[in-house]
Tab-separated table of N, CA and C in Angstrom:
chain	number	residue	atom	x	y	z
A	1	UNK	N	93.645	107.881	104.378
A	1	UNK	CA	94.553	108.788	103.710
A	1	UNK	C	93.781	109.972	103.142
A	2	UNK	N	92.581	109.715	102.649
A	2	UNK	CA	91.761	110.802	102.126
A	2	UNK	C	91.353	111.782	103.224
A	3	UNK	N	91.083	111.255	104.418
A	3	UNK	CA	90.744	112.132	105.544
A	3	UNK	C	91.905	113.064	105.871
A	4	UNK	N	93.105	112.512	105.909
A	4	UNK	CA	94.276	113.323	106.217
A	4	UNK	C	94.528	114.381	105.162
A	5	UNK	N	94.390	114.009	103.904
A	5	UNK	CA	94.597	114.979	102.829
A	5	UNK	C	93.492	116.029	102.777
A	6	UNK	N	92.256	115.570	102.871
A	6	UNK	CA	91.132	116.503	102.776
A	6	UNK	C	90.986	117.389	104.002
A	7	UNK	N	90.954	116.771	105.170
A	7	UNK	CA	90.735	117.524	106.400
A	7	UNK	C	91.961	118.227	106.925
A	8	UNK	N	93.112	117.675	106.652
A	8	UNK	CA	94.331	118.245	107.207
A	8	UNK	C	95.087	119.167	106.279
A	9	UNK	N	94.973	118.950	104.971
A	9	UNK	CA	95.782	119.723	104.031
A	9	UNK	C	94.916	120.587	103.110
A	10	UNK	N	94.004	119.950	102.372
A	10	UNK	CA	93.221	120.699	101.383
A	10	UNK	C	92.308	121.754	102.007
A	11	UNK	N	91.774	121.465	103.181
A	11	UNK	CA	90.869	122.427	103.815
A	11	UNK	C	91.599	123.655	104.360
A	12	UNK	N	92.916	123.620	104.385
A	12	UNK	CA	93.707	124.770	104.838
A	12	UNK	C	93.994	125.724	103.679
A	13	UNK	N	94.030	125.182	102.483
A	13	UNK	CA	94.331	126.006	101.314
A	13	UNK	C	93.214	127.014	101.056
A	14	UNK	N	93.562	128.213	100.639
A	14	UNK	CA	92.535	129.241	100.390
A	14	UNK	C	91.818	129.026	99.056
A	15	UNK	N	91.035	127.980	98.985
A	15	UNK	CA	90.288	127.668	97.772
A	15	UNK	C	88.978	128.455	97.775
A	16	UNK	N	88.538	128.948	96.618
A	16	UNK	CA	87.371	129.827	96.573
A	16	UNK	C	86.058	129.167	97.001
A	17	UNK	N	85.954	127.851	96.913
A	17	UNK	CA	84.699	127.192	97.282
A	17	UNK	C	84.630	126.798	98.759
A	18	UNK	N	85.707	127.046	99.516
A	18	UNK	CA	85.701	126.752	100.947
A	18	UNK	C	85.464	128.026	101.752
A	19	UNK	N	84.513	127.998	102.676
A	19	UNK	CA	84.265	129.185	103.503
A	19	UNK	C	85.362	129.354	104.557
A	20	UNK	N	85.766	130.555	104.802
A	20	UNK	CA	86.778	130.824	105.824
A	20	UNK	C	86.180	131.690	106.927
A	21	UNK	N	85.063	131.224	107.470
A	21	UNK	CA	84.418	131.849	108.607
A	21	UNK	C	84.404	130.830	109.721
A	22	UNK	N	84.849	131.082	110.890
A	22	UNK	CA	85.492	132.296	111.396
A	22	UNK	C	86.905	132.436	110.833
A	23	UNK	N	87.549	133.508	111.206
A	23	UNK	CA	88.901	133.784	110.714
A	23	UNK	C	89.850	132.646	111.078
A	24	UNK	N	90.736	132.327	110.157
A	24	UNK	CA	91.696	131.259	110.371
A	24	UNK	C	92.895	131.796	111.153
A	25	UNK	N	93.143	131.203	112.290
A	25	UNK	CA	94.218	131.655	113.170
A	25	UNK	C	95.287	130.570	113.290
A	26	UNK	N	96.383	130.901	113.914
A	26	UNK	CA	97.443	129.921	114.158
A	26	UNK	C	96.911	128.773	115.013
A	27	UNK	N	96.079	129.081	115.970
A	27	UNK	CA	95.457	128.067	116.821
A	27	UNK	C	94.638	127.098	115.960
A	28	UNK	N	93.878	127.640	115.026
A	28	UNK	CA	93.063	126.824	114.135
A	28	UNK	C	93.944	125.924	113.263
A	29	UNK	N	94.993	126.495	112.686
A	29	UNK	CA	95.886	125.730	111.825
A	29	UNK	C	96.640	124.652	112.599
A	30	UNK	N	96.929	124.910	113.859
A	30	UNK	CA	97.622	123.901	114.663
A	30	UNK	C	96.762	122.654	114.816
A	31	UNK	N	95.459	122.824	114.875
A	31	UNK	CA	94.589	121.660	114.959
A	31	UNK	C	94.532	120.890	113.644
A	32	UNK	N	94.710	121.569	112.534
A	32	UNK	CA	94.827	120.864	111.258
A	32	UNK	C	96.083	119.988	111.257
A	33	UNK	N	97.152	120.490	111.813
A	33	UNK	CA	98.391	119.718	111.908
A	33	UNK	C	98.176	118.502	112.802
A	34	UNK	N	97.567	118.699	113.951
A	34	UNK	CA	97.295	117.596	114.871
A	34	UNK	C	96.391	116.565	114.204
A	35	UNK	N	95.365	117.038	113.526
A	35	UNK	CA	94.429	116.144	112.833
A	35	UNK	C	95.170	115.296	111.799
A	36	UNK	N	96.027	115.930	111.017
A	36	UNK	CA	96.788	115.205	109.990
A	36	UNK	C	97.722	114.183	110.630
A	37	UNK	N	98.394	114.562	111.707
A	37	UNK	CA	99.311	113.646	112.377
A	37	UNK	C	98.591	112.435	112.972
A	38	UNK	N	97.374	112.636	113.447
A	38	UNK	CA	96.636	111.505	114.017
A	38	UNK	C	96.132	110.553	112.947
A	39	UNK	N	96.109	110.968	111.703
A	39	UNK	CA	95.701	110.082	110.614
A	39	UNK	C	96.827	109.143	110.186
A	40	UNK	N	98.068	109.510	110.450
A	40	UNK	CA	99.222	108.725	110.001
A	40	UNK	C	99.220	107.296	110.561
A	41	UNK	N	99.005	107.091	111.873
A	41	UNK	CA	98.973	105.702	112.368
A	41	UNK	C	97.874	104.869	111.714
A	42	UNK	N	96.750	105.478	111.395
A	42	UNK	CA	95.668	104.747	110.739
A	42	UNK	C	96.072	104.306	109.338
A	43	UNK	N	96.759	105.162	108.624
A	43	UNK	CA	97.230	104.813	107.286
A	43	UNK	C	98.270	103.689	107.375
A	44	UNK	N	99.182	103.797	108.323
A	44	UNK	CA	100.226	102.777	108.483
A	44	UNK	C	99.605	101.430	108.853
A	45	UNK	N	98.671	101.418	109.785
A	45	UNK	CA	98.025	100.164	110.188
A	45	UNK	C	97.231	99.552	109.040
A	46	UNK	N	96.547	100.368	108.284
A	46	UNK	CA	95.788	99.864	107.146
A	46	UNK	C	96.722	99.277	106.098
A	47	UNK	N	97.799	99.986	105.824
A	47	UNK	CA	98.781	99.488	104.854
A	47	UNK	C	99.386	98.163	105.318
A	48	UNK	N	99.762	98.098	106.577
A	48	UNK	CA	100.364	96.876	107.120
A	48	UNK	C	99.372	95.721	107.073
A	49	UNK	N	98.129	95.997	107.373
A	49	UNK	CA	97.102	94.961	107.354
A	49	UNK	C	96.884	94.423	105.942
A	50	UNK	N	96.811	95.295	104.966
A	50	UNK	CA	96.598	94.835	103.600
A	50	UNK	C	97.844	94.128	103.064
A	51	UNK	N	98.987	94.566	103.486
A	51	UNK	CA	100.248	93.939	103.049
A	51	UNK	C	100.360	92.523	103.629
A	52	UNK	N	99.970	92.351	104.891
A	52	UNK	CA	100.023	91.048	105.544
A	52	UNK	C	99.056	90.081	104.868
A	53	UNK	N	97.874	90.541	104.532
A	53	UNK	CA	96.872	89.671	103.897
A	53	UNK	C	97.292	89.262	102.497
A	54	UNK	N	97.953	90.164	101.778
A	54	UNK	CA	98.362	89.821	100.419
A	54	UNK	C	99.539	88.850	100.399
A	55	UNK	N	100.327	88.813	101.472
A	55	UNK	CA	101.455	87.896	101.543
A	55	UNK	C	101.023	86.495	101.970
A	56	UNK	N	99.900	86.402	102.651
A	56	UNK	CA	99.427	85.096	103.154
A	56	UNK	C	98.807	84.268	102.065
């Protein structure tokens, strides 16, 4: 979940401590979206795994 938030969301925000070289384009931002979406199944599987273990 931290990877999705950090790499997919926070790194897109224009924060002063993050470098924006090269220029941020729509193509670049689309990969942030793809990156965030690919993290979702990992979060769901991890949640399901921990939920199953706690019920056993």
